[in-house]
Structures are given as structure tokens and as C-alpha cells.
Amino acid sequence: MSTPGGIVRTESGRQTYAPDGLVEDGPISAAATRTRSNAESSDTSGTLAGETPYKQHGAGYLTEQGKEEVEDPIEEDPLARTKSREFEPINAGDRQTLTRLATQLSRSKSYTGSVAQSNDLERQNTLTGLKPGDEVLDPSSPKFDLYKWIRLMMSKVDEDGVKQARAGIVVKNATVSGSGSALNLQKNLGSILLAPLRFRENFSFGSKPSKTILRSFDAVMKSGEMLIVLGRPGSGCSTFLKTMCGELAGLELSKDSVVHYNGISQKRMMKEFKGEVIYNQEVDKHFPHLTVGETLEHAAAMRTPQHRVLGMSRQEHIKHITQVIMAVFGLSHTYNTRVGNDFVRGVSGGERKRVSIAEMALAAAPLAAWDNSTRGLDSASALTFTKSLRTTANLTGTSHAVAIYQASQAIYDLFDNAIVLYEGREIFFGPCHRAKGYFEEMGWFCPARQTTGDFLTSVTNPTERQTKDGYDSKVPRTPDDFEAYWRNSPDYAQLQRDIAAHEQTYPVDGDGMLQQLREKKNDAQAAHVRPKSPYVVSTAMQVKLNIKRAYQRIWNDKASTFTPVLVNCVMALIVGSVFYGTPDASAGFFAKGSVLFFAILLNALSAISEINSLYDQRPIVEKHKTYAFYHPSGEF
């Protein structure tokens, strides 16, 4: 029977060491029990023969008090101490016990050594023996494995010599403000022509009314990293993501702000490589009468590259990549189901959100920003979405910034860095594992069962945050106090060093990354596309695909399509009956003119019903323009 610390007592009363878990029940335990009972009974008369005369220790051996007792021997007679140093011969029972313990200890060390050596072995290729037709690579199979599919695609891309590009971003001293008039004005042809007439707005010498949304932000995100953006609603999370992706409609970036993508300025990035940096908005905007399959296949067709792996044709690639994305986000069963909206019956709200995620995933951008894309998703779907981003980032080197208002611990642990916003101020940016300790060192208390994401968000809420005992007068309270504390912290200094190191690797306005992105884009572009155009397919293909989508919209909405036809037929019969039998002489001249006028007026006024559909269509077209799917002129 073992004592605390792995010490066991043999049949003869000897104490020896046995590692935890190596002493089995059996004769040893029985002998140890008997020996211990004899030792306890003889504790008053002296120590056992052959033992050092220390005090007997029980369960307190591992405590500080027990350690002090072991280190403090009992005063004894010098002659007794001399006798205690004499060794007794090992009998047969002790020898058998020690042999068994030594054997078990040797086996334990051998197992530990084998585990350590296994880490030094070469990594086995998980793609060995896999072919494109295997179940793990088939998106229609329940055994589909996204990791192996991406690994296979990347290996084929390398074999075929297809150009690949990665993107990172640096934001320095970014201050963003918004103007109410700019947000309320819908930009169109009429607004451009009437701009000179808005004299007060364009030529006023006074300061324009604006509101500062973000103040002096600094951030860096390297290729293959994931950034979680935390903050309460209204803290500037959406504006931060829009600034990263160049979506500055209604926003103004200060002149001293610096935003570049591995050395490429934001202005050039938005002009030539708009499809490489995209932003997923919080609101789901889709054509409600299109099915999920038609919506995603249209997105895949607009971003299908000229050079495709596995020798697929354009249509085969569109079908295959669509099925893969639908399998990843659990949409395979909704292929023939309408997307729907608040008025048209279709998929559920969570599935519609996944359609938005899948549509943006088909854009295959090296840098993507996701604005609260987990809203409306259950916890399992949100975790699956984040895991898919993590897998894609690890294997392809893409970068993702995700704003999440309520992130579980499992989701939070998948990210590399975290940024915390408080009313437009940046109060932390750094590794995810460092964020919690940073605010605890500041003096804030994190309850035992609270997730890290909720804790970081609660720090910015005066009604939820809790201070540690004795820190009530030491912690910052206002957003300005938090920002001042952050700028004086070692973590902020580390962020500045990371930014400087990244800019040293990718100099601003350098030609290295610019040329690499151009080669990748030109390699994917179809024939007859301008080299500096941000679009992948040609204008003719854009018009062709949009006409196909328009036909699908009309066919799926048969009621709205055939009702005007039926009404026109009925009106034709009514009008024809009224003017039936009109003479061909000059007496019927007025009647025939009335028929022509009524026919033209009826068809002209019936077009008014299309105005509402055009307004519903406009935000979808604007979204697809930001994804670099097609130019707006290709839709109308």
C-alpha cells in the first residue's frame, strides 16, 4: 500500500519509492498494511530497525508543515544514530517486490520515451492514396472532409503553377468620421449631374457637420491570421471593418491615417484589386425568388478563374465549388429552396445568414471582414463557420477579421489576435491569450464561469464590469482613461514593434507585393479583360450571366410575371369590345386614335410597378460590386 509521495513499505518494513500508478493491489498491499499497523503500534517504543529516526508522517507529508518536520530530525542518542546507519541484507520477499517495481518503472520510461520519439518522426502525408472521386473529397458524401479537400486543391494548384497571393493589412493612426448628409444621399446618375446645384454642401466655407467614429487606431493583421473584433453595439466595430476593406461610403478617413495592404496603398487596392479585400455586411440581401443553388452558382460563375485545377470545365468547376461550399455550411438540402425574405417564403433566418456567408466565401478573397456574421446562427453553426475560417486561413494563408457580439470560449480560442473597442477608442490589441490577463492586471475581475469574449466586452459596460478588491479607485473608468492606459502599456509598445517589423518586410509603395497580386489576378482573368480591371470575367460574360439570372428570377416568380400578361389580355378584350365595329371612314378617325392612346398609356403606366423591384434590386447590385462580381452596368 502506497503512502503519500509514492513511498511504499515492503514486507520487512523497508520504505522504497514507487511512481504513482505502478503499485498494484495484491501481496504488496497486504504486507504494507500489516507492516504499517505494526509500525503504528510500535510508534511509542521507538523506530523500526534500519530506519532513520525521523517522525512518522501521514497525509501531511506533502504540506509545508510536514516538510518542516522532515527537515527537523528528532534529537537522539549518538549510539542509536550509529546503529541506524547499518544496512540489513535484502531478503527474498523484498527482492521480489523491488524487482517488480523496477520492471514496472522501466516499462513506464520506455513508454514515455516512445511517445517522445514519435514526435520526432516525419509527418505522414494524409493525401496518400486519395483521388478526386473518393468519399472524403465528394461534397455530396457524409464523409466529406474540408481539410483534405483544401489540401488536395492546394497541392494541385502548386503542381499546375497557378499563381497565389496573400494579403495582410496595417492600420496606423486611423481616425474615421461620418457625415449625415453623405449617408442620406443615394449616389446615382442624377446625383452626379445635380452636384453643382448643391451649392451649400459642396462649396460651403464652414466646417461640415460630422461625427468622429474611430479615434487614432493602430492594428496589424498578417497573412493567415484571424482577428476577433469585440465591443458593444455603437462602439465602432462595423466602421473598423469597413475601414479595413475600403468601404468608406459616407465615411471620411483623416489625412494622417495610413492604411496599406502589405505595402499597397488603399487607394490602389480599391482601384485594381477590389475583389481581394471584401466586407460582409450584417444585413442579408438576396433576390428572394432565386433558389439557394442559383444564388451561389451565380456567385461562383462570376469568380471562376481562367485556369482551373483537375482539368475541369467552367461549368464543372461552378457546380463542384458550389456543392463544396454548401456542404461546408450545411446548405446541401436547400439547393432547390428559395432564399426568401420577410415577405416571400423561403429558407429560415439562420440558413439565409449561411447563404450570405457562402456567397462571400465563393469570392475567395485573401482578406475578408465579417460583420457579425454569426447573428441568427445557433452555437453549433457559429462554431462550424469559425472553424471553416480557421481551416482556410491555416491552409491557404487568407486573413479574416470577424466582429462577434457574443463569442463562446470555443470560438474565441480559434482566433490569433483580439481588438477591443470602447466608444470609438481602441483599448486593446494583441494575442487572444494575452487579452484576459491585460484587463485583470488593470484591476478588473473575471467571474469563474464567464467566457473571455464576454469578459472583454463587459469591461466596456459600466453596469456589468466588476473590479477586484482594493482596485475601485485605481482602474480606469471613462473611454479616454482606458485609451490612455492602453497607450502607456507594454502591449501597445509591442504592437508598434510588430507594425514596424511588418512594414520592414513589406515596404509601403513597394513593387514586390503589387507585382505578385497583379500576376495572380491576371492569371485568373478571362480573355478580353483589361489587366487593371478588378473583375475576373469579361463584360460579355457578366451580361450573359446576369441575363440568365434575370430569367431565373422571372421563372421562379410566375405570379408576378403572368399576372400583367393576363391583365393586358383582359383589358384588350374590354377595349376592343368598346370600339368594336368602328367604321373605316373619317368618322372613325377619333375612335381609332383613342384606341392607340389608351394602349400606349396602359403599357406606360404598368411600368411603374417595376420601380419597387428596382429599389429592392439596387442594394444587391451594390453588394456584388464590392465583391467584384460584375460592373453595375452589366445588370441593367
XYZ file of C-alpha atoms in Angstrom:
636
model
C 0.000 0.000 0.000
C 1.466 3.309 -1.059
C 1.917 6.291 1.185
C 1.766 9.904 0.007
C 4.603 10.846 -2.301
C 4.888 7.390 -3.898
C 6.607 5.742 -0.822
C 5.667 2.072 -0.247
C 6.554 -0.235 2.646
C 7.710 -3.781 1.907
C 7.100 -6.921 3.959
C 10.256 -6.438 6.023
C 9.333 -2.856 6.843
C 11.576 -1.130 4.325
C 10.404 2.037 2.641
C 11.047 2.339 -1.093
C 9.892 4.611 -3.936
C 7.226 3.557 -6.415
C 5.861 6.006 -9.011
C 2.150 6.746 -8.878
C 0.063 4.154 -10.635
C 2.792 1.427 -10.670
C 1.860 -0.360 -7.448
C -0.861 -2.909 -7.965
C -3.169 -4.382 -5.403
C -2.001 -7.744 -4.140
C 0.541 -9.151 -1.708
C 2.367 -5.853 -1.525
C -0.693 -4.016 -0.327
C -1.437 -6.652 2.277
C 2.119 -6.728 3.537
C 2.275 -2.967 3.560
C -0.958 -2.817 5.532
C 0.280 -5.252 8.107
C 3.642 -3.525 8.360
C 2.050 -0.121 8.743
C -0.226 -1.356 11.523
C 2.774 -2.867 13.323
C 4.683 0.366 12.878
C 1.836 2.377 14.317
C 1.594 0.067 17.328
C 5.327 0.308 17.978
C 5.472 4.046 17.448
C 5.633 4.670 21.185
C 8.504 2.293 21.837
C 10.896 3.541 19.152
C 11.663 3.294 15.466
C 11.901 0.263 13.257
C 15.256 -1.377 12.760
C 17.159 0.040 9.852
C 15.089 3.246 9.629
C 16.294 6.750 10.128
C 14.718 8.014 13.356
C 12.511 10.738 11.880
C 8.992 11.374 12.964
C 6.321 9.295 11.265
C 4.334 11.308 8.691
C 0.853 10.707 7.439
C -1.209 12.589 4.920
C 0.513 15.839 5.869
C 3.791 14.744 4.339
C 3.312 16.987 1.316
C 2.293 20.049 3.295
C 4.643 22.799 4.336
C 4.332 21.715 7.938
C 5.200 18.157 7.008
C 8.240 19.301 5.042
C 9.483 21.272 8.040
C 9.056 18.205 10.225
C 11.051 16.068 7.805
C 13.820 18.628 7.688
C 13.898 18.846 11.531
C 15.130 15.492 12.935
C 14.443 14.362 16.500
C 17.235 14.581 18.996
C 18.585 11.104 19.755
C 21.459 9.245 21.299
C 24.667 9.207 19.129
C 24.951 5.442 19.604
C 21.437 4.909 18.236
C 22.289 7.098 15.206
C 25.339 4.926 14.501
C 23.251 1.770 14.647
C 20.679 3.267 12.286
C 23.311 3.562 9.552
C 23.927 -0.181 9.499
C 22.332 -1.926 6.497
C 20.393 -5.131 6.689
C 20.553 -7.800 3.979
C 17.658 -7.943 1.465
C 15.504 -10.991 1.992
C 13.699 -12.938 -0.730
C 10.369 -11.148 -0.277
C 11.917 -7.700 -0.569
C 13.917 -8.742 -3.605
C 10.756 -9.922 -5.387
C 8.963 -6.683 -4.554
C 11.814 -4.461 -5.734
C 12.178 -6.486 -8.948
C 8.507 -5.977 -9.776
C 8.698 -2.237 -9.098
C 11.839 -1.869 -11.200
C 10.208 -3.721 -14.098
C 7.106 -1.548 -13.998
C 9.202 1.623 -13.757
C 11.282 0.526 -16.747
C 8.139 -0.085 -18.788
C 6.838 3.358 -17.865
C 10.059 5.022 -19.001
C 10.050 3.018 -22.224
C 6.500 4.162 -22.984
C 7.370 7.783 -22.242
C 10.417 7.552 -24.461
C 8.430 6.057 -27.307
C 5.899 8.890 -27.111
C 8.686 11.472 -27.178
C 10.359 9.741 -30.116
C 7.068 9.633 -32.023
C 7.048 13.427 -32.069
C 10.372 13.364 -33.908
C 9.073 11.131 -36.692
C 8.360 12.596 -40.096
C 4.805 13.761 -40.697
C 2.807 11.339 -42.786
C 1.069 12.662 -45.873
C -2.688 12.381 -45.325
C -3.320 12.692 -49.082
C -1.515 9.475 -49.945
C -3.834 7.242 -51.949
C -6.600 9.838 -52.238
C -8.193 10.508 -55.606
C -10.720 13.160 -56.680
C -13.514 10.565 -56.641
C -13.026 9.421 -53.034
C -15.790 9.875 -50.475
C -13.803 12.266 -48.282
C -13.420 14.569 -51.300
C -17.019 14.256 -52.524
C -19.160 17.152 -51.184
C -22.322 15.049 -51.578
C -20.947 12.353 -49.246
C -21.469 12.484 -45.462
C -17.755 11.631 -45.072
C -16.656 14.823 -46.835
C -13.536 16.303 -45.201
C -12.897 20.010 -45.846
C -9.314 19.817 -44.579
C -8.324 17.076 -47.009
C -10.196 18.737 -49.863
C -8.322 22.022 -49.391
C -5.039 20.128 -49.036
C -5.663 18.339 -52.329
C -6.661 21.543 -54.117
C -3.590 23.391 -52.854
C -1.309 20.547 -53.948
C -2.865 20.599 -57.429
C -2.531 24.375 -57.556
C 1.179 24.086 -56.778
C 1.629 21.344 -59.376
C -0.117 23.373 -62.077
C 1.854 26.506 -61.233
C -1.258 28.610 -60.588
C -0.379 31.980 -59.077
C -1.393 32.522 -55.464
C -1.374 35.737 -53.446
C -1.795 36.535 -49.782
C -2.680 39.795 -48.129
C -2.071 41.417 -44.773
C -3.025 44.863 -43.536
C -1.529 47.643 -41.438
C -3.610 50.462 -39.928
C -1.811 53.371 -38.279
C -3.301 56.402 -36.566
C -6.632 55.912 -38.340
C -9.337 58.426 -37.464
C -12.706 57.973 -39.171
C -15.614 60.405 -39.134
C -19.070 60.245 -40.678
C -21.316 62.890 -42.188
C -25.078 62.670 -42.055
C -25.629 64.317 -45.453
C -23.266 61.900 -47.164
C -25.037 58.945 -45.629
C -28.502 60.134 -46.665
C -27.578 60.799 -50.306
C -28.032 57.824 -52.641
C -25.374 58.133 -55.333
C -26.721 57.738 -58.898
C -26.531 59.442 -62.284
C -28.929 62.172 -61.225
C -26.991 62.984 -58.054
C -23.793 63.325 -60.068
C -25.377 65.683 -62.626
C -27.080 67.766 -59.924
C -23.994 68.007 -57.714
C -23.159 71.596 -58.853
C -26.616 72.709 -57.737
C -25.972 71.593 -54.156
C -24.011 74.771 -53.526
C -24.148 74.773 -49.744
C -22.955 71.184 -49.464
C -20.068 71.364 -51.926
C -18.883 74.969 -51.659
C -19.554 75.926 -48.049
C -16.574 77.513 -46.368
C -17.620 76.485 -42.892
C -16.909 73.134 -41.309
C -19.267 70.356 -42.321
C -21.185 68.682 -39.525
C -19.568 65.329 -38.844
C -19.093 62.870 -36.022
C -15.858 61.122 -35.154
C -16.491 57.377 -35.023
C -12.963 55.963 -34.613
C -10.030 57.722 -32.980
C -6.346 57.004 -33.676
C -6.496 53.295 -34.364
C -3.479 51.038 -34.811
C -3.665 47.432 -35.973
C -1.772 44.831 -37.940
C -3.008 41.540 -39.370
C -0.607 39.235 -41.154
C -1.351 36.610 -43.747
C -3.030 33.531 -42.275
C -4.160 35.286 -39.078
C -7.646 35.715 -37.648
C -8.712 38.800 -35.699
C -11.763 38.953 -33.440
C -13.302 42.418 -33.025
C -15.081 42.886 -29.695
C -17.181 45.752 -28.455
C -20.709 46.763 -27.612
C -23.083 47.953 -30.369
C -22.154 51.517 -31.238
C -18.505 51.146 -30.298
C -17.347 51.275 -33.935
C -16.851 47.598 -34.827
C -18.616 47.882 -38.192
C -16.788 51.104 -39.058
C -13.469 49.484 -38.211
C -14.170 46.569 -40.568
C -15.365 48.917 -43.319
C -12.202 50.980 -42.957
C -10.085 47.866 -43.316
C -11.869 46.925 -46.554
C -12.089 50.416 -48.030
C -15.884 50.665 -47.752
C -15.853 54.385 -46.987
C -19.198 55.461 -48.461
C -20.432 58.192 -46.110
C -17.186 57.969 -44.117
C -14.063 60.098 -44.193
C -10.569 58.964 -43.301
C -8.282 61.602 -41.813
C -5.322 62.748 -43.912
C -2.707 61.476 -41.468
C -4.234 57.982 -41.423
C -2.220 55.176 -43.003
C -3.846 52.008 -44.349
C -1.930 49.669 -46.627
C -2.049 46.010 -47.609
C 1.450 44.512 -47.492
C 2.791 47.800 -48.836
C -0.018 48.516 -51.350
C -1.908 51.727 -50.617
C -5.638 51.517 -50.029
C -6.404 53.771 -53.000
C -4.604 51.494 -55.436
C -6.014 48.392 -53.778
C -9.586 49.594 -54.223
C -8.954 50.509 -57.860
C -7.170 47.397 -59.116
C -7.825 44.665 -56.544
C -11.283 45.349 -55.134
C -12.152 41.660 -55.172
C -9.161 40.806 -52.968
C -10.435 42.752 -49.929
C -14.158 42.362 -49.254
C -16.606 43.153 -46.474
C -19.588 41.026 -45.438
C -22.352 43.266 -44.152
C -24.572 42.387 -41.240
C -27.853 42.544 -43.196
C -28.693 39.698 -45.606
C -29.528 40.979 -49.088
C -30.518 38.460 -51.763
C -33.004 38.042 -54.582
C -35.833 36.313 -52.699
C -37.187 34.301 -55.645
C -33.854 32.724 -56.569
C -33.072 29.328 -55.083
C -30.031 28.823 -52.883
C -28.305 26.853 -55.633
C -28.950 29.532 -58.261
C -27.706 32.291 -55.941
C -24.451 30.530 -55.119
C -23.818 29.256 -58.640
C -24.098 32.811 -59.945
C -21.509 33.943 -57.391
C -19.219 31.038 -58.291
C -19.550 31.785 -62.015
C -18.508 35.409 -61.511
C -15.276 34.376 -59.746
C -14.366 31.250 -61.726
C -10.725 31.615 -62.816
C -9.457 31.069 -66.318
C -7.016 28.348 -65.186
C -8.780 25.659 -63.157
C -7.354 22.631 -61.355
C -8.169 18.979 -62.092
C -8.866 19.856 -65.722
C -12.458 20.908 -65.002
C -14.517 22.859 -67.479
C -16.056 26.145 -66.411
C -19.476 24.616 -65.738
C -17.985 21.641 -63.875
C -15.948 23.971 -61.685
C -19.013 26.104 -60.912
C -21.071 23.067 -59.904
C -18.290 21.482 -57.864
C -17.208 24.556 -55.900
C -20.848 25.407 -55.162
C -21.513 21.922 -53.794
C -18.380 22.108 -51.643
C -19.347 25.445 -50.072
C -22.927 24.273 -49.493
C -21.648 21.111 -47.809
C -19.320 23.102 -45.552
C -22.085 25.396 -44.292
C -24.847 22.784 -44.155
C -26.877 24.051 -47.109
C -26.892 20.975 -49.348
C -30.524 20.197 -48.533
C -31.629 23.719 -49.566
C -30.301 23.602 -53.134
C -33.765 23.917 -54.727
C -35.306 26.078 -51.972
C -35.921 29.775 -52.455
C -33.825 32.178 -50.433
C -36.894 34.235 -49.489
C -37.185 37.330 -47.347
C -39.631 38.872 -44.885
C -42.472 38.610 -47.408
C -41.503 35.652 -49.614
C -41.405 32.225 -48.038
C -38.002 30.554 -48.248
C -35.221 29.218 -46.074
C -35.021 30.018 -42.367
C -33.245 33.057 -40.986
C -30.193 31.078 -39.921
C -29.961 29.386 -43.311
C -30.277 32.766 -45.041
C -27.365 34.019 -42.986
C -25.358 30.976 -44.054
C -26.229 31.750 -47.680
C -24.657 35.196 -47.202
C -21.562 33.606 -45.696
C -21.325 31.049 -48.507
C -21.743 33.724 -51.182
C -18.849 35.716 -49.772
C -16.744 32.578 -49.340
C -17.127 31.916 -53.075
C -15.427 35.253 -53.735
C -12.205 33.638 -52.425
C -10.676 36.910 -51.223
C -7.267 36.846 -49.475
C -8.562 39.326 -46.858
C -12.159 39.277 -45.637
C -14.061 41.156 -42.933
C -17.175 39.594 -41.406
C -19.550 41.965 -39.635
C -21.494 39.994 -37.012
C -21.908 37.104 -39.445
C -22.893 34.744 -36.619
C -26.091 36.683 -35.891
C -29.071 34.372 -36.231
C -26.924 31.226 -36.105
C -27.094 28.622 -33.375
C -23.951 27.895 -31.372
C -23.035 24.806 -33.412
C -23.389 26.621 -36.749
C -21.406 29.608 -35.459
C -18.605 27.305 -34.324
C -18.637 25.465 -37.669
C -18.383 28.783 -39.504
C -15.420 29.890 -37.392
C -13.696 26.522 -37.775
C -14.032 26.730 -41.550
C -12.373 30.162 -41.472
C -9.600 28.767 -39.280
C -9.009 25.838 -41.639
C -8.971 28.100 -44.684
C -6.588 30.548 -43.018
C -4.190 27.793 -41.987
C -4.064 26.080 -45.379
C -4.408 28.952 -47.860
C -2.989 31.892 -45.892
C -6.125 34.038 -46.055
C -6.770 36.629 -43.339
C -10.106 37.155 -41.603
C -11.412 39.844 -39.244
C -14.668 38.892 -37.521
C -16.877 41.093 -35.349
C -18.827 38.991 -32.841
C -21.005 40.370 -30.076
C -21.366 37.086 -28.156
C -18.490 34.671 -28.733
C -18.305 31.347 -26.928
C -14.998 30.216 -25.467
C -14.588 27.608 -28.213
C -14.993 30.303 -30.876
C -12.705 32.763 -29.102
C -9.896 30.210 -28.825
C -9.788 29.809 -32.624
C -8.559 33.383 -33.179
C -4.997 34.661 -33.119
C -5.495 38.297 -32.082
C -8.224 40.339 -30.430
C -9.109 44.022 -30.553
C -11.423 45.653 -28.002
C -13.289 48.879 -28.805
C -14.890 51.279 -26.359
C -16.951 54.133 -27.846
C -14.614 54.574 -30.801
C -11.413 54.132 -28.813
C -9.005 51.253 -29.116
C -8.310 49.937 -25.618
C -6.501 46.701 -26.507
C -4.934 44.905 -29.452
C -2.860 41.792 -29.075
C -2.837 37.998 -28.838
C -6.053 36.399 -27.625
C -4.322 34.590 -24.791
C -2.998 37.916 -23.500
C -6.257 39.921 -23.544
C -7.787 38.498 -20.375
C -4.609 38.925 -18.346
C -4.223 42.510 -19.567
C -7.559 43.599 -18.118
C -7.115 41.532 -14.960
C -3.806 43.269 -14.350
C -5.664 46.528 -14.846
C -7.868 45.596 -11.889
C -10.999 44.048 -13.401
C -12.466 40.821 -12.095
C -13.476 37.957 -14.387
C -16.021 35.539 -12.864
C -15.090 31.879 -12.956
C -17.698 30.752 -15.492
C -17.632 33.806 -17.766
C -16.146 33.378 -21.239
C -13.208 35.512 -22.257
C -15.169 37.217 -25.036
C -17.985 38.225 -22.693
C -15.473 39.424 -20.115
C -13.681 41.666 -22.613
C -16.984 43.125 -23.791
C -18.301 43.602 -20.249
C -15.268 45.717 -19.358
C -16.693 48.415 -21.660
C -20.095 48.307 -19.921
C -20.213 50.299 -16.645
C -23.223 48.299 -15.408
C -21.624 44.868 -15.904
C -17.917 45.196 -15.117
C -16.595 44.273 -11.680
C -13.394 45.425 -10.026
C -11.086 43.374 -7.851
C -10.942 44.035 -4.140
C -8.899 47.135 -3.467
C -8.898 48.373 -7.094
C -12.013 50.545 -7.027
C -10.047 53.786 -7.118
C -7.243 52.510 -9.365
C -8.965 51.206 -12.500
C -9.812 53.480 -15.464
C -13.455 54.383 -15.859
C -14.017 56.525 -18.960
C -13.116 55.625 -22.571
C -10.354 58.241 -22.524
C -8.882 56.684 -19.367
C -8.883 53.241 -20.978
C -7.195 54.633 -24.086
C -4.527 56.432 -22.047
C -3.811 53.269 -20.055
C -3.516 51.290 -23.303
C -1.085 53.724 -24.922
C 1.195 53.599 -21.880
C 1.193 49.804 -21.653
C 3.933 47.412 -22.859
C 1.351 45.716 -25.104
C 0.929 48.917 -27.115
C 4.698 49.190 -27.489
C 4.769 45.594 -28.725
C 2.073 46.434 -31.281
C 4.186 49.299 -32.612
C 7.166 46.955 -32.934
C 5.032 44.436 -34.823
C 3.837 47.144 -37.212
C 7.401 48.336 -37.800
C 8.578 44.776 -38.458
C 5.735 44.171 -40.911
C 6.455 47.400 -42.781
C 10.112 46.452 -42.953
C 9.142 43.180 -44.610
C 6.600 44.868 -46.911
C 7.731 48.464 -47.564
C 4.995 50.972 -48.297
C 4.516 51.531 -52.052
C 6.843 48.620 -52.756
C 6.549 46.767 -56.063
C 7.055 43.224 -54.759
C 3.577 42.504 -53.415
C 1.965 44.665 -56.093
C 3.501 42.612 -58.881
C 2.561 39.373 -57.144
C -1.085 40.395 -56.835
C -1.193 41.520 -60.451
C 0.187 38.203 -61.664
C -2.352 36.290 -59.598
C -5.272 38.401 -60.816
C -4.212 38.362 -64.466
C -3.731 34.607 -64.313
C -7.335 34.184 -63.131
C -8.931 36.711 -65.503
C -10.785 35.552 -68.588
C -9.921 36.659 -72.092
C -10.737 40.221 -73.198
C -10.499 41.621 -69.646
C -8.384 44.704 -69.009
C -5.273 43.838 -66.957
C -6.065 46.544 -64.387
C -9.751 45.650 -64.124
C -10.785 44.252 -60.711
C -13.214 41.787 -62.343
C -12.427 38.189 -63.257
C -14.881 37.623 -66.121
C -15.325 39.794 -69.198
C -18.137 42.279 -69.735
C -19.854 39.971 -72.219
C -19.823 37.129 -69.702
C -21.151 39.444 -66.995
C -24.113 40.429 -69.174
C -24.736 36.809 -70.152
C -24.741 35.568 -66.549
C -26.945 38.440 -65.367
C -29.462 37.766 -68.157
C -29.554 34.133 -67.096
C -30.188 35.201 -63.509
C -32.951 37.598 -64.613
C -34.649 34.769 -66.483
C -34.442 32.592 -63.350
C -35.986 35.358 -61.269
C -38.880 35.720 -63.710
C -39.469 31.983 -63.956
C -39.417 31.468 -60.178
C -41.898 34.324 -59.655
C -44.601 33.141 -62.044
C -47.404 35.005 -60.277
C -45.801 38.414 -60.748
C -44.843 37.526 -64.312
C -48.086 36.139 -65.728
C -50.478 38.442 -63.856
C -49.647 41.511 -66.024
C -49.972 39.342 -69.135
C -53.414 38.184 -68.057
C -54.470 41.743 -67.170
C -53.360 43.013 -70.577
C -55.362 40.277 -72.298
C -58.485 41.186 -70.332
C -58.018 44.904 -70.981
C -57.506 44.177 -74.679
C -60.843 42.376 -74.819
C -62.602 45.182 -72.954
C -61.160 47.976 -75.062
C -61.691 46.002 -78.229
C -65.347 45.441 -77.383
C -65.873 49.151 -76.701
C -64.509 50.204 -80.075
C -65.734 47.156 -81.954
C -67.240 47.976 -85.335
C -65.590 51.359 -85.768
C -66.041 52.419 -89.402
C -63.029 52.727 -91.663
C -64.159 56.148 -92.834
C -63.162 59.518 -91.439
C -65.972 59.202 -88.910
C -63.933 56.555 -87.066
C -60.726 58.548 -87.042
C -61.252 59.865 -83.483
C -62.182 56.419 -82.134
C -59.101 54.742 -83.590
C -56.877 57.463 -82.156
C -58.400 56.852 -78.743
C -57.608 53.131 -79.007
C -53.956 53.818 -79.791
C -53.676 56.364 -76.970
C -55.234 54.002 -74.432
C -52.991 51.089 -75.455
C -49.812 53.166 -75.159
C -50.867 54.784 -71.875
C -51.785 51.457 -70.294
C -48.416 49.869 -71.037
C -46.548 53.008 -69.997
C -48.274 53.206 -66.625
C -47.878 49.484 -65.962
C -44.085 50.001 -65.881
C -44.499 51.987 -62.659
C -44.910 48.694 -60.828
C -41.251 47.910 -61.620
C -39.980 50.818 -59.529
C -40.262 48.927 -56.251
C -38.403 45.924 -57.650
C -35.605 48.190 -58.885
C -35.164 49.684 -55.414
C -35.056 46.189 -53.928
C -32.500 45.163 -56.523
C -30.173 48.120 -56.004
C -28.527 47.110 -52.664
C -27.894 43.612 -54.012
C -26.123 45.014 -57.065
C -24.057 47.325 -54.853
C -23.027 44.382 -52.691
C -21.961 42.362 -55.719
C -19.969 45.328 -56.964
C -17.974 45.386 -53.716
C -17.325 41.660 -54.197
C -16.058 42.443 -57.740
C -18.627 40.075 -59.262
C -19.718 42.418 -62.056
C -19.990 46.066 -63.000
C -23.423 47.601 -62.258
C -23.840 48.409 -65.948
C -23.905 44.695 -66.680
C -27.117 44.262 -64.694
C -29.378 46.820 -66.399
